[in-house]
């Protein structure tokens, strides 16, 4: 599943090819995505120009202006299996290539999604006011996210720290992989009640979450050219992980066997020796 680093890598990969371009044609081959593609998307978009791409949590925002519909934003989510890439006119679409934005320089921004849990939706006016965006917590790599915030929001809560860290109202974009890795790095047992963790430990946890996400984004940078051309699925990379997906294997720090548990309906792997 594309996590925040993959979405950020997607933004960086496609931005140079779409920003400032005018949309000449919109081709929708499959409109039944998680949110149905608006039937008149083409009419609204043709003739408009794409502004500066942004990302909020795991949403990509493509501002458009100058067309018949005025200022608006295309809100895109990659769901479980979505991807965006740039192809040239004449490159035939594959089975799961559901939507093309044909650009005025002969490029096409092509949306691919075998499982169709992602979407491309139209937001008129101020995108920040859309309910999908307005309730989100801060970005994990922003200054608004720190140990003090985790400490303050967790007081009195018995919820385990891992689902607490994965709550989008607390901080966005810390999915299962990065929550697992950050808790390992900070030495915190994922089952520990969120309200029973000290400020000092939350400061370590926030720093660890920032570190693992930033490392993944840096690594994603090596895949940026994969966003152009070809028929593969671009941009997803395998980081060296310490705990996620490694249950039954030895801990890299102490050699003990990593343990698998279920927390908040999600698989969690941790080291019973290093994480307390
Ligand atoms: Zn260990």
CSV table of C-alpha atoms and ligand atoms in Angstrom, one decimal, residues 184 251 253-254 271 273-274, ligand 1:
chain,number,residue,atom,x,y,z
A,184,UNK,CA,11.2,0.0,18.0
A,251,UNK,CA,16.1,-8.6,16.7
A,253,UNK,CA,19.9,-5.2,18.5
A,254,UNK,CA,19.7,-8.1,21.0
A,271,UNK,CA,11.1,-7.0,20.3
A,273,UNK,CA,13.5,-7.4,25.1
A,274,UNK,CA,14.3,-3.9,23.6
B,1,LIG,ZN1,15.8,-6.6,20.8
